[in-house]
Amino acid sequence: MNKSITYRLEKNKVFIKSNDRELLIEFINDKIFRVYEELERKTNSFAIENLETKDVELSIEINIDSLIIKSKILSIKVYDNLMLDIYHFDKLLCEDYKGKRNPFKRHAISTYETDEEKEKAKALSLAEGHESNDDDVNHHKIEVLKVNNQNNIYYALGEKTGFLNKQGYEYEMWNTDEPSAHLEYFKTLYKSVPFYISFNNVASYGIFFDNTYKTYFDMGKENSEYIYFGSDNGNLDYYFIYGPSLKDVVSNYISLTGKTPLPKRKMLGIHQSRWSYGTKERVDEIINGYIDNDLPLDVIHLDIDYMDNYKVFTYDKSRFDLKNNIEEWKNKGIEVVTIIDPGTKVEKGYFMYEDGIKNNYFATRNNEVYVNSVWPGKSVFPDFSKEITRNWWGKSQKIMTDFGVSGIWNDMNEPASFEGPLPDDVEFDKDGQKANHLEIHNVYGHLMAKATFEGLKEATNERPYVLTRAAYAGSQKYTSFWTGDNQSLWIHLQMAIPMLCNMSLSGFSFIGTDIGGFGGDVTKELLIRWAQVGVFFPLCRNHSAMMTRDQEPFSFDKETISIYRKALKIRESLIPYYYDLFYHGEQNNTPVMLPLVYYYQDDENTYNLNDQFMIGDSIMVAPVLEQGKTKRMVYLPKGTWYNINNHKTYTGNQYIVEDAPLDTCPIYVKDSSIIPTYDNINHINEQNNIVFNIFPGNSSYEHIYDDGKSYDYRNNILTSYNIKTTQINDNLLIDVDVTNNYKTYENVIYRIYNTKGNIFVDDKLIDTNNKSNYLEIKLDGLSHKLEIK
Ligand code: GLC
């Protein structure tokens, strides 16, 4: 053993010293360990709260060239230069790259290689406006290089443009307000999740680099031999998160950074927004547009123009009488979400400004409150890094909830600013620890969402609804997310699917994009195609920018309204399914919208499927994402798939060409599925009836019935419908076991697909309603045994 390396073992922690460096490897549990350098620094994480560490038995072996730390599942070989290789028994999972960074060549003019020639070439390409990179290695203070296997697939990394697989691309984590059309080569957008998954179907793992400063992720772009992540600031502080399955990696990552709590049921419904519905009359027109056209609607968003001069926590009394207006809209079944940005108007006498100044709640620079400009003009920025500011901001939410507002939309919280970015030396308190903008930037939105969440919870004692644009790893504990200012472009519709799927794999479950696109004028066809897929996004909201053409379905022709209606009705009917997915997702760390690879990781055909996705493990959506297309190729993984449009069934493990005229989005249900739906409703409110759609096979399903908004479900005040189906030859047994701690439905309709025969309920033959595509029977909401023979 090389004498320069020494170690000390303290329970789950191994302190390793070599030369002048000290590294800490700390096991969180059998599958997760943390690698940490610069131990003297404070170790608080913004992403991880209430970390539960399980005792892990460690043994240490000493070799000639290394030290080997062994847990039951993982072993880590640490070399004297503190590089490490990670194994599962003998299988090498993750290997530090031992060479130096060595970027691919960028030949200027292949025959000339002198510096002078290079400079000339660079100047020439710049002259026409082309970006020009150098070969030079841009070194970072922290840099971790890992060997890249080119067959590996990299997923996650939060909200990034491009396709699912990030192999060969580079990214940065620096929350950015990006108004121009988001393109495949963009390195940053609004959110920072410094977490990637290295996937293969044998042993996948994730790396979470918990560093809030600007971080860099090169996934084999600079040189395909290695990938690297790094930063110019903060600590080397990363978690190795083992799977081995993709599911396990995601679940283990969520166990570390937090779960998405079950939302209020209403918020899973249909949201309509625009920048801005600026008067009560305009909101009435929108709501009536929906109601008169038999279009389901649950939530209206009020964008910045509801405010008095963009002053947060105020509203313009000449245009709204907010409390009464909201009450009137609620009576029609529609709730309201209002936008609240961080930028607080500098104005004498304005209570938020005065309060904040008096109590030092705002970020400072050179000991003075820092001022930049946002919508209200000169504005100051709450310092969310300190608890007292978060409490103050949190308490202010009550102003809105007292008006009857049901949720808060946090925007511009990168933070965005109109007079250039916040300088690096803007100061934040960080509860006395002091931090600059470089450190807080990426968690600014995260902390704002946290303050909002906690304030709403205290004000209402209900499950808060928060929507945010900027975020950091772990923000899923407080908020839903939308992907910022996309545009009405087909490529943005296409991009939405891999972007959202990777956000899910990064732990963000309640997600969506602006349906129809935010910037630009949407065409009828694009809006229809976007709505058909958007109604499946966990967050379903149509939103568009000021000065773009009206984007509500009824701003288009009759055909649009009718197709849009069909899409919205599908969403509204599926609310109980989404609700169950969120409920179970909170229990077992499963996001809602997922790429097919998550459920079919042994099937290579799913690894790069960028245009299909799953909602739960039962529904697969294969939308049309190109103008003028009326057919598309669909990949069906193993199993039997039921097309809900034409009622055909297909055997899986094959590609098919599916008809998809403008009014049709191909949607499939897998065999052995149970899907709860509501029949034909236009607003989510307490429902006394439910439909269980049963697709034969062996399966079990738990449906939850509760008040849909309080925290009672955590005390088990809910009724649970446990349904078990067993297929024996042509006979199907359906066992329904109800545990009633809330109340039971009045009626339950059982709709059984792909099955013929007589229905026996509790051993008695029953006359049934034989529809062409299914058998249907209506019973009370109690436990039953059904048999189809
Ligand atoms: C930002 C948001 C957008 C919002 C607008 C006005 O651009 O991303 O959704 O409508 O600000 O508040």
Tab-separated table of N, CA and C in Angstrom, residues 277-390:
chain	number	residue	atom	x	y	z
A	277	TYR	N	-55.118	38.020	-18.975
A	277	TYR	CA	-56.543	38.336	-18.885
A	277	TYR	C	-56.626	39.490	-17.891
A	278	GLY	N	-56.749	40.700	-18.412
A	278	GLY	CA	-56.518	41.889	-17.591
A	278	GLY	C	-57.744	42.507	-16.950
A	279	THR	N	-58.942	42.008	-17.273
A	279	THR	CA	-60.132	42.570	-16.634
A	279	THR	C	-61.074	41.433	-16.247
A	280	LYS	N	-61.963	41.752	-15.331
A	280	LYS	CA	-62.965	40.771	-14.916
A	280	LYS	C	-63.787	40.340	-16.137
A	281	GLU	N	-64.116	41.301	-16.992
A	281	GLU	CA	-64.958	41.006	-18.155
A	281	GLU	C	-64.264	40.024	-19.100
A	282	ARG	N	-62.960	40.195	-19.265
A	282	ARG	CA	-62.237	39.290	-20.169
A	282	ARG	C	-62.214	37.869	-19.584
A	283	VAL	N	-62.014	37.775	-18.280
A	283	VAL	CA	-62.022	36.449	-17.652
A	283	VAL	C	-63.411	35.824	-17.839
A	284	ASP	N	-64.451	36.634	-17.663
A	284	ASP	CA	-65.813	36.121	-17.879
A	284	ASP	C	-65.963	35.573	-19.300
A	285	GLU	N	-65.450	36.337	-20.253
A	285	GLU	CA	-65.557	35.882	-21.661
A	285	GLU	C	-64.880	34.530	-21.857
A	286	ILE	N	-63.706	34.394	-21.212
A	286	ILE	CA	-62.958	33.136	-21.370
A	286	ILE	C	-63.754	31.989	-20.733
A	287	ILE	N	-64.197	32.223	-19.527
A	287	ILE	CA	-64.930	31.155	-18.823
A	287	ILE	C	-66.201	30.800	-19.600
A	288	ASN	N	-66.900	31.824	-20.060
A	288	ASN	CA	-68.123	31.535	-20.826
A	288	ASN	C	-67.807	30.844	-22.145
A	289	GLY	N	-66.683	31.219	-22.736
A	289	GLY	CA	-66.253	30.555	-23.975
A	289	GLY	C	-66.124	29.058	-23.746
A	290	TYR	N	-65.538	28.728	-22.631
A	290	TYR	CA	-65.398	27.306	-22.291
A	290	TYR	C	-66.763	26.678	-22.034
A	291	ILE	N	-67.528	27.324	-21.160
A	291	ILE	CA	-68.802	26.708	-20.770
A	291	ILE	C	-69.749	26.596	-21.970
A	292	ASP	N	-69.868	27.674	-22.741
A	292	ASP	CA	-70.818	27.671	-23.862
A	292	ASP	C	-70.448	26.649	-24.927
A	293	ASN	N	-69.168	26.334	-25.002
A	293	ASN	CA	-68.736	25.368	-26.024
A	293	ASN	C	-68.582	23.952	-25.475
A	294	ASP	N	-69.099	23.733	-24.273
A	294	ASP	CA	-69.009	22.409	-23.651
A	294	ASP	C	-67.557	21.928	-23.575
A	295	LEU	N	-66.673	22.852	-23.166
A	295	LEU	CA	-65.257	22.515	-23.022
A	295	LEU	C	-64.927	22.467	-21.529
A	296	PRO	N	-64.364	21.383	-21.052
A	296	PRO	CA	-64.015	21.312	-19.629
A	296	PRO	C	-62.972	22.361	-19.243
A	297	LEU	N	-63.101	22.908	-18.051
A	297	LEU	CA	-62.123	23.887	-17.541
A	297	LEU	C	-62.132	23.857	-16.012
A	298	ASP	N	-60.956	23.938	-15.424
A	298	ASP	CA	-60.856	23.928	-13.964
A	298	ASP	C	-60.191	25.155	-13.372
A	299	VAL	N	-59.187	25.680	-14.064
A	299	VAL	CA	-58.383	26.737	-13.451
A	299	VAL	C	-58.065	27.821	-14.471
A	300	ILE	N	-58.221	29.070	-14.029
A	300	ILE	CA	-57.808	30.222	-14.841
A	300	ILE	C	-56.587	30.852	-14.169
A	301	HIS	N	-55.606	31.222	-14.978
A	301	HIS	CA	-54.422	31.889	-14.414
A	301	HIS	C	-54.501	33.385	-14.702
A	302	LEU	N	-54.243	34.169	-13.681
A	302	LEU	CA	-54.156	35.613	-13.889
A	302	LEU	C	-52.678	35.996	-13.930
A	303	ASP	N	-52.261	36.456	-15.080
A	303	ASP	CA	-50.870	36.875	-15.291
A	303	ASP	C	-50.701	38.310	-14.785
A	304	ILE	N	-49.490	38.842	-14.923
A	304	ILE	CA	-49.084	40.072	-14.226
A	304	ILE	C	-50.047	41.264	-14.267
A	305	ASP	N	-50.908	41.327	-15.285
A	305	ASP	CA	-51.712	42.550	-15.403
A	305	ASP	C	-52.899	42.639	-14.447
A	306	TYR	N	-53.100	41.612	-13.623
A	306	TYR	CA	-54.161	41.755	-12.615
A	306	TYR	C	-53.698	42.685	-11.490
A	307	MET	N	-52.377	42.891	-11.420
A	307	MET	CA	-51.821	43.642	-10.289
A	307	MET	C	-51.983	45.140	-10.493
A	308	ASP	N	-51.853	45.853	-9.396
A	308	ASP	CA	-51.790	47.297	-9.445
A	308	ASP	C	-50.338	47.659	-9.764
A	309	ASN	N	-50.088	48.095	-10.971
A	309	ASN	CA	-48.728	48.486	-11.372
A	309	ASN	C	-47.677	47.422	-11.103
A	310	TYR	N	-48.033	46.190	-11.291
A	310	TYR	CA	-47.106	45.063	-11.108
A	310	TYR	C	-46.551	44.962	-9.692
A	311	LYS	N	-47.320	45.482	-8.750
A	311	LYS	CA	-46.875	45.365	-7.352
A	311	LYS	C	-47.398	44.046	-6.796
A	312	VAL	N	-46.471	43.188	-6.391
A	312	VAL	CA	-46.892	41.863	-5.926
A	312	VAL	C	-47.746	41.978	-4.663
A	313	PHE	N	-48.704	41.078	-4.549
A	313	PHE	CA	-49.676	41.026	-3.450
A	313	PHE	C	-50.658	42.206	-3.454
A	314	THR	N	-50.836	42.813	-4.638
A	314	THR	CA	-51.906	43.812	-4.788
A	314	THR	C	-52.712	43.414	-6.024
A	315	TYR	N	-53.860	44.049	-6.215
A	315	TYR	CA	-54.529	43.906	-7.501
A	315	TYR	C	-55.141	45.239	-7.897
A	316	ASP	N	-55.421	45.365	-9.167
A	316	ASP	CA	-55.938	46.626	-9.681
A	316	ASP	C	-57.448	46.685	-9.452
A	317	LYS	N	-57.845	47.557	-8.549
A	317	LYS	CA	-59.257	47.597	-8.135
A	317	LYS	C	-60.158	48.178	-9.215
A	318	SER	N	-59.563	48.861	-10.183
A	318	SER	CA	-60.427	49.405	-11.236
A	318	SER	C	-60.804	48.304	-12.238
A	319	ARG	N	-60.117	47.185	-12.190
A	319	ARG	CA	-60.381	46.130	-13.179
A	319	ARG	C	-60.916	44.842	-12.567
A	320	PHE	N	-60.672	44.675	-11.268
A	320	PHE	CA	-61.165	43.477	-10.579
A	320	PHE	C	-61.723	43.853	-9.212
A	321	ASP	N	-62.618	43.000	-8.755
A	321	ASP	CA	-63.021	43.040	-7.353
A	321	ASP	C	-62.739	41.602	-6.909
A	322	LEU	N	-61.464	41.343	-6.645
A	322	LEU	CA	-60.937	39.988	-6.687
A	322	LEU	C	-61.722	38.968	-5.865
A	323	LYS	N	-62.018	39.321	-4.615
A	323	LYS	CA	-62.674	38.332	-3.740
A	323	LYS	C	-64.036	37.929	-4.326
A	324	ASN	N	-64.807	38.932	-4.702
A	324	ASN	CA	-66.138	38.616	-5.243
A	324	ASN	C	-66.045	37.930	-6.604
A	325	ASN	N	-65.104	38.400	-7.413
A	325	ASN	CA	-64.954	37.783	-8.740
A	325	ASN	C	-64.609	36.304	-8.607
A	326	ILE	N	-63.665	36.035	-7.714
A	326	ILE	CA	-63.221	34.641	-7.574
A	326	ILE	C	-64.363	33.776	-7.066
A	327	GLU	N	-65.135	34.336	-6.150
A	327	GLU	CA	-66.265	33.570	-5.627
A	327	GLU	C	-67.251	33.243	-6.755
A	328	GLU	N	-67.493	34.236	-7.584
A	328	GLU	CA	-68.422	34.033	-8.703
A	328	GLU	C	-67.896	32.945	-9.657
A	329	TRP	N	-66.588	32.988	-9.940
A	329	TRP	CA	-66.005	31.994	-10.863
A	329	TRP	C	-66.014	30.610	-10.230
A	330	LYS	N	-65.741	30.590	-8.918
A	330	LYS	CA	-65.752	29.287	-8.232
A	330	LYS	C	-67.131	28.647	-8.323
A	331	ASN	N	-68.146	29.492	-8.239
A	331	ASN	CA	-69.499	28.942	-8.356
A	331	ASN	C	-69.745	28.308	-9.722
A	332	LYS	N	-68.959	28.719	-10.677
A	332	LYS	CA	-69.078	28.103	-12.008
A	332	LYS	C	-68.138	26.911	-12.151
A	333	GLY	N	-67.420	26.576	-11.089
A	333	GLY	CA	-66.530	25.406	-11.122
A	333	GLY	C	-65.095	25.738	-11.481
A	334	ILE	N	-64.765	27.039	-11.493
A	334	ILE	CA	-63.416	27.411	-11.943
A	334	ILE	C	-62.645	28.146	-10.849
A	335	GLU	N	-61.433	27.696	-10.596
A	335	GLU	CA	-60.602	28.313	-9.571
A	335	GLU	C	-59.520	29.182	-10.200
A	336	VAL	N	-58.834	29.957	-9.351
A	336	VAL	CA	-57.905	30.960	-9.875
A	336	VAL	C	-56.502	30.789	-9.295
A	337	VAL	N	-55.524	30.869	-10.181
A	337	VAL	CA	-54.120	30.913	-9.790
A	337	VAL	C	-53.601	32.286	-10.210
A	338	THR	N	-52.884	32.956	-9.316
A	338	THR	CA	-52.350	34.276	-9.673
A	338	THR	C	-50.826	34.233	-9.700
A	339	ILE	N	-50.264	35.029	-10.564
A	339	ILE	CA	-48.803	35.089	-10.673
A	339	ILE	C	-48.245	35.997	-9.580
A	340	ILE	N	-47.116	35.595	-9.015
A	340	ILE	CA	-46.366	36.457	-8.091
A	340	ILE	C	-44.891	36.324	-8.460
A	341	ASP	N	-44.297	37.431	-8.877
A	341	ASP	CA	-42.874	37.431	-9.219
A	341	ASP	C	-42.072	37.898	-8.001
A	342	PRO	N	-40.766	37.637	-7.990
A	342	PRO	CA	-39.994	38.099	-6.828
A	342	PRO	C	-39.734	39.614	-6.831
A	343	GLY	N	-39.521	40.181	-8.030
A	343	GLY	CA	-39.154	41.594	-8.144
A	343	GLY	C	-40.206	42.467	-7.468
A	344	THR	N	-39.792	43.189	-6.438
A	344	THR	CA	-40.722	43.977	-5.623
A	344	THR	C	-40.498	45.449	-5.936
A	345	LYS	N	-41.569	46.111	-6.312
A	345	LYS	CA	-41.442	47.497	-6.800
A	345	LYS	C	-40.874	48.438	-5.725
A	346	VAL	N	-39.920	49.239	-6.166
A	346	VAL	CA	-39.388	50.284	-5.288
A	346	VAL	C	-40.394	51.427	-5.302
A	347	GLU	N	-41.106	51.588	-4.215
A	347	GLU	CA	-42.101	52.667	-4.166
A	347	GLU	C	-42.395	53.019	-2.721
A	348	LYS	N	-42.184	54.247	-2.394
A	348	LYS	CA	-42.452	54.705	-1.027
A	348	LYS	C	-43.906	54.426	-0.681
A	349	GLY	N	-44.118	53.886	0.485
A	349	GLY	CA	-45.487	53.669	0.944
A	349	GLY	C	-46.065	52.324	0.523
A	350	TYR	N	-45.413	51.637	-0.402
A	350	TYR	CA	-45.914	50.316	-0.824
A	350	TYR	C	-45.500	49.305	0.240
A	351	PHE	N	-46.476	48.613	0.822
A	351	PHE	CA	-46.212	47.851	2.058
A	351	PHE	C	-45.136	46.779	1.909
A	352	MET	N	-45.092	46.098	0.775
A	352	MET	CA	-44.087	45.036	0.631
A	352	MET	C	-42.683	45.652	0.603
A	353	TYR	N	-42.571	46.759	-0.099
A	353	TYR	CA	-41.274	47.436	-0.181
A	353	TYR	C	-40.864	47.977	1.194
A	354	GLU	N	-41.781	48.677	1.830
A	354	GLU	CA	-41.457	49.294	3.130
A	354	GLU	C	-41.101	48.234	4.175
A	355	ASP	N	-41.927	47.203	4.224
A	355	ASP	CA	-41.693	46.115	5.179
A	355	ASP	C	-40.336	45.467	4.973
A	356	GLY	N	-40.059	45.201	3.710
A	356	GLY	CA	-38.815	44.516	3.350
A	356	GLY	C	-37.602	45.370	3.680
A	357	ILE	N	-37.708	46.666	3.411
A	357	ILE	CA	-36.591	47.574	3.703
A	357	ILE	C	-36.373	47.639	5.213
A	358	LYS	N	-37.488	47.811	5.925
A	358	LYS	CA	-37.380	47.959	7.387
A	358	LYS	C	-36.704	46.731	8.009
A	359	ASN	N	-37.012	45.571	7.496
A	359	ASN	CA	-36.533	44.337	8.143
A	359	ASN	C	-35.358	43.668	7.441
A	360	ASN	N	-34.755	44.380	6.508
A	360	ASN	CA	-33.601	43.820	5.767
A	360	ASN	C	-33.932	42.511	5.065
A	361	TYR	N	-35.070	42.486	4.387
A	361	TYR	CA	-35.467	41.249	3.712
A	361	TYR	C	-34.906	41.139	2.292
A	362	PHE	N	-34.314	42.227	1.773
A	362	PHE	CA	-33.893	42.194	0.362
A	362	PHE	C	-32.389	41.934	0.212
A	363	ALA	N	-32.033	41.400	-0.949
A	363	ALA	CA	-30.616	41.167	-1.257
A	363	ALA	C	-29.895	42.514	-1.348
A	364	THR	N	-28.603	42.513	-1.015
A	364	THR	CA	-27.856	43.769	-0.967
A	364	THR	C	-26.614	43.694	-1.844
A	365	ARG	N	-26.021	44.860	-2.036
A	365	ARG	CA	-24.711	44.904	-2.702
A	365	ARG	C	-23.959	46.073	-2.095
A	366	ASN	N	-22.758	45.878	-1.708
A	366	ASN	CA	-21.980	46.905	-1.014
A	366	ASN	C	-22.786	47.529	0.117
A	367	ASN	N	-23.454	46.683	0.855
A	367	ASN	CA	-24.237	47.105	2.025
A	367	ASN	C	-25.449	47.969	1.717
A	368	GLU	N	-25.841	48.025	0.468
A	368	GLU	CA	-27.080	48.728	0.158
A	368	GLU	C	-28.030	47.775	-0.534
A	369	VAL	N	-29.318	48.031	-0.396
A	369	VAL	CA	-30.284	47.149	-1.049
A	369	VAL	C	-30.041	47.194	-2.559
A	370	TYR	N	-29.963	46.044	-3.160
A	370	TYR	CA	-29.629	45.980	-4.583
A	370	TYR	C	-30.887	46.218	-5.441
A	371	VAL	N	-30.759	47.099	-6.414
A	371	VAL	CA	-31.895	47.454	-7.267
A	371	VAL	C	-31.597	47.101	-8.719
A	372	ASN	N	-32.559	46.462	-9.386
A	372	ASN	CA	-32.486	46.242	-10.829
A	372	ASN	C	-33.893	46.544	-11.348
A	373	SER	N	-34.204	46.176	-12.568
A	373	SER	CA	-35.562	46.446	-13.073
A	373	SER	C	-36.238	45.173	-13.521
A	374	VAL	N	-37.499	45.044	-13.215
A	374	VAL	CA	-38.340	44.000	-13.781
A	374	VAL	C	-39.664	44.653	-14.170
A	375	TRP	N	-40.758	43.897	-14.258
A	375	TRP	CA	-42.019	44.477	-14.764
A	375	TRP	C	-42.405	45.792	-14.067
A	376	PRO	N	-42.262	45.891	-12.739
A	376	PRO	CA	-42.731	47.127	-12.100
A	376	PRO	C	-41.788	48.300	-12.289
A	377	GLY	N	-40.724	48.149	-13.070
A	377	GLY	CA	-39.678	49.169	-13.120
A	377	GLY	C	-38.673	48.847	-12.030
A	378	LYS	N	-38.114	49.887	-11.408
A	378	LYS	CA	-37.086	49.651	-10.377
A	378	LYS	C	-37.603	48.671	-9.328
A	379	SER	N	-36.830	47.619	-9.106
A	379	SER	CA	-37.307	46.561	-8.214
A	379	SER	C	-36.183	46.048	-7.337
A	380	VAL	N	-36.584	45.492	-6.196
A	380	VAL	CA	-35.629	44.853	-5.288
A	380	VAL	C	-36.002	43.378	-5.153
A	381	PHE	N	-35.052	42.589	-4.657
A	381	PHE	CA	-35.202	41.127	-4.714
A	381	PHE	C	-35.160	40.516	-3.318
A	382	PRO	N	-36.259	39.907	-2.896
A	382	PRO	CA	-36.262	39.284	-1.575
A	382	PRO	C	-35.106	38.294	-1.455
A	383	ASP	N	-34.468	38.304	-0.306
A	383	ASP	CA	-33.362	37.372	-0.063
A	383	ASP	C	-33.942	36.081	0.520
A	384	PHE	N	-34.352	35.193	-0.388
A	384	PHE	CA	-34.997	33.948	0.055
A	384	PHE	C	-34.021	32.987	0.731
A	385	SER	N	-32.727	33.335	0.752
A	385	SER	CA	-31.772	32.424	1.387
A	385	SER	C	-31.847	32.530	2.900
A	386	LYS	N	-32.604	33.512	3.406
A	386	LYS	CA	-32.729	33.545	4.864
A	386	LYS	C	-34.162	33.259	5.287
A	387	GLU	N	-34.222	32.531	6.366
A	387	GLU	CA	-35.510	32.001	6.793
A	387	GLU	C	-36.517	33.107	7.099
A	388	ILE	N	-36.045	34.194	7.735
A	388	ILE	CA	-37.035	35.216	8.103
A	388	ILE	C	-37.658	35.859	6.866
A	389	THR	N	-36.902	35.956	5.792
A	389	THR	CA	-37.494	36.500	4.561
A	389	THR	C	-38.512	35.496	4.007
A	390	ARG	N	-38.129	34.233	4.032
A	390	ARG	CA	-39.072	33.213	3.524
A	390	ARG	C	-40.360	33.217	4.355
